[in-house]
Amino acid sequence: MAISEVKPAVADHGTGETERPVPLWAERVARLLPLVALPVCLWRLPIGFGHRMGMDVAAETWPRWLSVLYVVSLSLLSEAFALLCRGLVRPWGETFPAWVPKLRGRRVPPLLVAVPAALSGLLFTALLVDWVLCVFHIGGFSDVPYTNGWWRVLAAVVSGLFTLWSPMVLALTYAYWRRRQLPITAR
């Protein structure tokens, strides 16, 4: 019997039907991912409307509408990608949905999901390294100057939460890959 013909198992903690049960920690991480991205998305919004959020920098020379469009789009994309990571713990990350022509109901090749997820996790790891170097002024790196220390701390906390994204995505990707690679009989 082929792997794609096996009836999916039901996870004990309500994750829905997947080939194998999703670890509880992975389900929780996938639920937290959009919440980790939310503070930095909210932090960006006033910047789009011209508020400097304590940054001691010159005002943007872009038209206001372009700045708002950029910041809102970036925030929406961040949240969309965070929500898309739910596919690493959901059935729609393992089986093509009914609306996909010619592929509906077929098993999603694990590499089709794991490679983009791992690459995005590694990309955000580079941002994590940049954040650490800039916030702690390591090796000559520095961040944007702020009008006072409170703004600097708030910016570091908000952006620091966002840097948790990379280890979270990489851990979810590993759990997805491991779960999808084990023989069906292994539990």
mmCIF file of N, CA, C and O in Angstrom, residues 33-34 74-86 120 124 165 169:
data_model
loop_
_atom_site.group_PDB
_atom_site.id
_atom_site.type_symbol
_atom_site.label_atom_id
_atom_site.label_comp_id
_atom_site.label_asym_id
_atom_site.label_seq_id
_atom_site.Cartn_x
_atom_site.Cartn_y
_atom_site.Cartn_z
ATOM 1 N N LEU A 33 3.378 31.735 16.263
ATOM 2 C CA LEU A 33 4.137 32.435 15.219
ATOM 3 C C LEU A 33 3.491 33.748 14.766
ATOM 4 O O LEU A 33 4.173 34.772 14.700
ATOM 5 N N PRO A 34 2.183 33.791 14.460
ATOM 6 C CA PRO A 34 1.586 35.081 14.087
ATOM 7 C C PRO A 34 1.630 36.113 15.211
ATOM 8 O O PRO A 34 1.737 37.313 14.966
ATOM 9 N N LEU A 74 3.970 45.321 3.945
ATOM 10 C CA LEU A 74 4.982 44.546 4.658
ATOM 11 C C LEU A 74 4.392 43.866 5.890
ATOM 12 O O LEU A 74 4.674 42.691 6.166
ATOM 13 N N SER A 75 3.547 44.577 6.609
ATOM 14 C CA SER A 75 2.917 44.004 7.799
ATOM 15 C C SER A 75 1.957 42.879 7.429
ATOM 16 O O SER A 75 1.937 41.829 8.072
ATOM 17 N N LEU A 76 1.156 43.081 6.390
ATOM 18 C CA LEU A 76 0.231 42.034 5.958
ATOM 19 C C LEU A 76 0.970 40.800 5.441
ATOM 20 O O LEU A 76 0.571 39.665 5.728
ATOM 21 N N LEU A 77 2.053 40.997 4.706
ATOM 22 C CA LEU A 77 2.846 39.871 4.227
ATOM 23 C C LEU A 77 3.487 39.105 5.386
ATOM 24 O O LEU A 77 3.539 37.875 5.373
ATOM 25 N N SER A 78 3.974 39.827 6.375
ATOM 26 C CA SER A 78 4.569 39.173 7.548
ATOM 27 C C SER A 78 3.559 38.263 8.230
ATOM 28 O O SER A 78 3.853 37.109 8.552
ATOM 29 N N GLU A 79 2.359 38.774 8.444
ATOM 30 C CA GLU A 79 1.323 37.973 9.092
ATOM 31 C C GLU A 79 0.859 36.831 8.198
ATOM 32 O O GLU A 79 0.590 35.732 8.673
ATOM 33 N N ALA A 80 0.778 37.076 6.888
ATOM 34 C CA ALA A 80 0.366 36.012 5.954
ATOM 35 C C ALA A 80 1.374 34.860 5.970
ATOM 36 O O ALA A 80 0.989 33.686 6.006
ATOM 37 N N PHE A 81 2.655 35.175 5.951
ATOM 38 C CA PHE A 81 3.675 34.127 6.007
ATOM 39 C C PHE A 81 3.653 33.399 7.350
ATOM 40 O O PHE A 81 3.867 32.183 7.405
ATOM 41 N N ALA A 82 3.391 34.132 8.425
ATOM 42 C CA ALA A 82 3.297 33.482 9.734
ATOM 43 C C ALA A 82 2.113 32.514 9.768
ATOM 44 O O ALA A 82 2.222 31.401 10.284
ATOM 45 N N LEU A 83 0.994 32.925 9.178
ATOM 46 C CA LEU A 83 -0.173 32.041 9.120
ATOM 47 C C LEU A 83 0.066 30.869 8.173
ATOM 48 O O LEU A 83 -0.427 29.764 8.403
ATOM 49 N N LEU A 84 0.816 31.089 7.118
ATOM 50 C CA LEU A 84 1.134 30.026 6.164
ATOM 51 C C LEU A 84 1.961 28.919 6.824
ATOM 52 O O LEU A 84 1.870 27.754 6.439
ATOM 53 N N CYS A 85 2.725 29.276 7.826
ATOM 54 C CA CYS A 85 3.511 28.265 8.553
ATOM 55 C C CYS A 85 2.617 27.267 9.279
ATOM 56 O O CYS A 85 3.085 26.207 9.692
ATOM 57 N N ARG A 86 1.336 27.574 9.420
ATOM 58 C CA ARG A 86 0.401 26.604 10.014
ATOM 59 C C ARG A 86 0.324 25.342 9.175
ATOM 60 O O ARG A 86 -0.018 24.271 9.669
ATOM 61 N N SER A 120 13.409 30.137 4.351
ATOM 62 C CA SER A 120 12.917 31.342 5.035
ATOM 63 C C SER A 120 13.429 31.379 6.472
ATOM 64 O O SER A 120 13.775 32.448 6.980
ATOM 65 N N PHE A 124 15.706 34.442 7.946
ATOM 66 C CA PHE A 124 15.415 35.169 9.174
ATOM 67 C C PHE A 124 16.500 34.974 10.231
ATOM 68 O O PHE A 124 16.657 35.809 11.110
ATOM 69 N N TRP A 165 11.247 34.447 15.276
ATOM 70 C CA TRP A 165 10.619 33.799 14.137
ATOM 71 C C TRP A 165 11.531 32.728 13.539
ATOM 72 O O TRP A 165 11.084 31.615 13.249
ATOM 73 N N VAL A 169 10.446 28.858 13.061
ATOM 74 C CA VAL A 169 10.197 28.278 11.740
ATOM 75 C C VAL A 169 11.112 27.088 11.492
ATOM 76 O O VAL A 169 10.677 26.057 10.961
#
